[in-house]
């Protein structure tokens, strides 16, 4: 049985590489698989802006120590696009990270949701 989730309750807009606040991490300890859907509502800037968004996982939400990359979406270079990503073997928590944002005065606005599954 699958459980629906939203990692971004409302659209997230950022102008710098950043991470989801650690306190907003999602507890996925009961699940083995996450099917994620990234929707990029806007990609702004000049000089061919791009964004790299990934999912990170960790065992605790008390510090940034021990968080590792679970999966990375393809580099985003256009607005109004969606892409899926399946990740397996998450630790206790997951959250998003904009690991790269390039171009002149770039900004990206996105949403992430999906389904959590048990093997």
mmCIF file with all atom_site columns, C-alpha atoms in Angstrom, residues 8-73:
data_model
loop_
_atom_site.group_PDB
_atom_site.id
_atom_site.type_symbol
_atom_site.label_atom_id
_atom_site.label_alt_id
_atom_site.label_comp_id
_atom_site.label_asym_id
_atom_site.label_entity_id
_atom_site.label_seq_id
_atom_site.pdbx_PDB_ins_code
_atom_site.Cartn_x
_atom_site.Cartn_y
_atom_site.Cartn_z
_atom_site.occupancy
_atom_site.B_iso_or_equiv
_atom_site.pdbx_formal_charge
_atom_site.auth_seq_id
_atom_site.auth_comp_id
_atom_site.auth_asym_id
_atom_site.auth_atom_id
_atom_site.pdbx_PDB_model_num
ATOM 1  C CA . UNK A 1 8  ? 6.769  21.180 -0.092  1.00 0.00 ? 8  UNK A CA 1
ATOM 2  C CA . UNK A 1 9  ? 3.324  22.167 1.252   1.00 0.00 ? 9  UNK A CA 1
ATOM 3  C CA . UNK A 1 10 ? 3.478  25.337 -0.859  1.00 0.00 ? 10 UNK A CA 1
ATOM 4  C CA . UNK A 1 11 ? 5.730  26.401 -3.750  1.00 0.00 ? 11 UNK A CA 1
ATOM 5  C CA . UNK A 1 12 ? 9.347  26.999 -2.725  1.00 0.00 ? 12 UNK A CA 1
ATOM 6  C CA . UNK A 1 13 ? 11.210 29.881 -4.374  1.00 0.00 ? 13 UNK A CA 1
ATOM 7  C CA . UNK A 1 14 ? 14.921 30.353 -3.868  1.00 0.00 ? 14 UNK A CA 1
ATOM 8  C CA . UNK A 1 15 ? 17.630 32.491 -5.406  1.00 0.00 ? 15 UNK A CA 1
ATOM 9  C CA . UNK A 1 16 ? 20.542 30.558 -3.848  1.00 0.00 ? 16 UNK A CA 1
ATOM 10 C CA . UNK A 1 17 ? 21.564 26.955 -3.269  1.00 0.00 ? 17 UNK A CA 1
ATOM 11 C CA . UNK A 1 18 ? 19.852 25.924 -0.036  1.00 0.00 ? 18 UNK A CA 1
ATOM 12 C CA . UNK A 1 19 ? 18.292 23.047 1.914   1.00 0.00 ? 19 UNK A CA 1
ATOM 13 C CA . UNK A 1 20 ? 14.837 22.493 3.326   1.00 0.00 ? 20 UNK A CA 1
ATOM 14 C CA . UNK A 1 21 ? 14.919 23.516 6.995   1.00 0.00 ? 21 UNK A CA 1
ATOM 15 C CA . UNK A 1 22 ? 15.899 20.433 8.973   1.00 0.00 ? 22 UNK A CA 1
ATOM 16 C CA . UNK A 1 23 ? 12.828 20.750 11.235  1.00 0.00 ? 23 UNK A CA 1
ATOM 17 C CA . UNK A 1 24 ? 10.611 20.272 8.145   1.00 0.00 ? 24 UNK A CA 1
ATOM 18 C CA . UNK A 1 25 ? 12.179 16.903 7.268   1.00 0.00 ? 25 UNK A CA 1
ATOM 19 C CA . UNK A 1 26 ? 9.745  14.086 6.566   1.00 0.00 ? 26 UNK A CA 1
ATOM 20 C CA . UNK A 1 27 ? 9.872  10.914 8.705   1.00 0.00 ? 27 UNK A CA 1
ATOM 21 C CA . UNK A 1 28 ? 9.914  7.997  6.254   1.00 0.00 ? 28 UNK A CA 1
ATOM 22 C CA . UNK A 1 29 ? 11.126 5.315  8.663   1.00 0.00 ? 29 UNK A CA 1
ATOM 23 C CA . UNK A 1 30 ? 8.211  2.972  7.839   1.00 0.00 ? 30 UNK A CA 1
ATOM 24 C CA . UNK A 1 31 ? 8.981  2.967  4.099   1.00 0.00 ? 31 UNK A CA 1
ATOM 25 C CA . UNK A 1 32 ? 11.568 1.483  1.725   1.00 0.00 ? 32 UNK A CA 1
ATOM 26 C CA . UNK A 1 33 ? 10.748 3.329  -1.501  1.00 0.00 ? 33 UNK A CA 1
ATOM 27 C CA . UNK A 1 34 ? 9.821  6.912  -2.367  1.00 0.00 ? 34 UNK A CA 1
ATOM 28 C CA . UNK A 1 35 ? 8.436  7.856  -5.771  1.00 0.00 ? 35 UNK A CA 1
ATOM 29 C CA . UNK A 1 36 ? 8.932  11.608 -6.031  1.00 0.00 ? 36 UNK A CA 1
ATOM 30 C CA . UNK A 1 37 ? 7.494  14.143 -8.463  1.00 0.00 ? 37 UNK A CA 1
ATOM 31 C CA . UNK A 1 38 ? 9.313  17.443 -8.943  1.00 0.00 ? 38 UNK A CA 1
ATOM 32 C CA . UNK A 1 39 ? 7.332  20.216 -10.617 1.00 0.00 ? 39 UNK A CA 1
ATOM 33 C CA . UNK A 1 40 ? 9.284  23.325 -11.591 1.00 0.00 ? 40 UNK A CA 1
ATOM 34 C CA . UNK A 1 41 ? 6.824  26.202 -11.823 1.00 0.00 ? 41 UNK A CA 1
ATOM 35 C CA . UNK A 1 42 ? 9.421  28.839 -12.706 1.00 0.00 ? 42 UNK A CA 1
ATOM 36 C CA . UNK A 1 43 ? 13.091 29.103 -13.581 1.00 0.00 ? 43 UNK A CA 1
ATOM 37 C CA . UNK A 1 44 ? 14.189 32.707 -13.780 1.00 0.00 ? 44 UNK A CA 1
ATOM 38 C CA . UNK A 1 45 ? 17.351 34.525 -14.737 1.00 0.00 ? 45 UNK A CA 1
ATOM 39 C CA . UNK A 1 46 ? 19.553 35.184 -17.709 1.00 0.00 ? 46 UNK A CA 1
ATOM 40 C CA . UNK A 1 47 ? 22.569 33.394 -19.204 1.00 0.00 ? 47 UNK A CA 1
ATOM 41 C CA . UNK A 1 48 ? 20.767 30.018 -19.417 1.00 0.00 ? 48 UNK A CA 1
ATOM 42 C CA . UNK A 1 49 ? 19.777 29.441 -15.772 1.00 0.00 ? 49 UNK A CA 1
ATOM 43 C CA . UNK A 1 50 ? 19.782 25.881 -14.418 1.00 0.00 ? 50 UNK A CA 1
ATOM 44 C CA . UNK A 1 51 ? 18.915 24.257 -11.114 1.00 0.00 ? 51 UNK A CA 1
ATOM 45 C CA . UNK A 1 52 ? 19.921 20.945 -9.566  1.00 0.00 ? 52 UNK A CA 1
ATOM 46 C CA . UNK A 1 53 ? 17.523 19.607 -6.944  1.00 0.00 ? 53 UNK A CA 1
ATOM 47 C CA . UNK A 1 54 ? 18.191 16.485 -4.935  1.00 0.00 ? 54 UNK A CA 1
ATOM 48 C CA . UNK A 1 55 ? 16.765 14.473 -2.067  1.00 0.00 ? 55 UNK A CA 1
ATOM 49 C CA . UNK A 1 56 ? 18.904 13.977 1.013   1.00 0.00 ? 56 UNK A CA 1
ATOM 50 C CA . UNK A 1 57 ? 18.401 11.536 3.879   1.00 0.00 ? 57 UNK A CA 1
ATOM 51 C CA . UNK A 1 58 ? 19.559 11.327 7.484   1.00 0.00 ? 58 UNK A CA 1
ATOM 52 C CA . UNK A 1 59 ? 18.978 9.626  10.815  1.00 0.00 ? 59 UNK A CA 1
ATOM 53 C CA . UNK A 1 60 ? 18.288 12.666 13.006  1.00 0.00 ? 60 UNK A CA 1
ATOM 54 C CA . UNK A 1 61 ? 17.032 16.244 12.840  1.00 0.00 ? 61 UNK A CA 1
ATOM 55 C CA . UNK A 1 62 ? 19.244 17.721 15.548  1.00 0.00 ? 62 UNK A CA 1
ATOM 56 C CA . UNK A 1 63 ? 22.149 18.687 13.269  1.00 0.00 ? 63 UNK A CA 1
ATOM 57 C CA . UNK A 1 64 ? 23.325 18.704 9.656   1.00 0.00 ? 64 UNK A CA 1
ATOM 58 C CA . UNK A 1 65 ? 25.827 15.928 10.424  1.00 0.00 ? 65 UNK A CA 1
ATOM 59 C CA . UNK A 1 66 ? 25.284 12.619 8.669   1.00 0.00 ? 66 UNK A CA 1
ATOM 60 C CA . UNK A 1 67 ? 22.951 13.751 5.881   1.00 0.00 ? 67 UNK A CA 1
ATOM 61 C CA . UNK A 1 68 ? 23.712 12.101 2.523   1.00 0.00 ? 68 UNK A CA 1
ATOM 62 C CA . UNK A 1 69 ? 22.360 12.314 -1.021  1.00 0.00 ? 69 UNK A CA 1
ATOM 63 C CA . UNK A 1 70 ? 19.623 9.763  -1.693  1.00 0.00 ? 70 UNK A CA 1
ATOM 64 C CA . UNK A 1 71 ? 18.826 10.815 -5.269  1.00 0.00 ? 71 UNK A CA 1
ATOM 65 C CA . UNK A 1 72 ? 19.180 13.676 -7.722  1.00 0.00 ? 72 UNK A CA 1
ATOM 66 C CA . UNK A 1 73 ? 16.642 14.918 -10.266 1.00 0.00 ? 73 UNK A CA 1
#
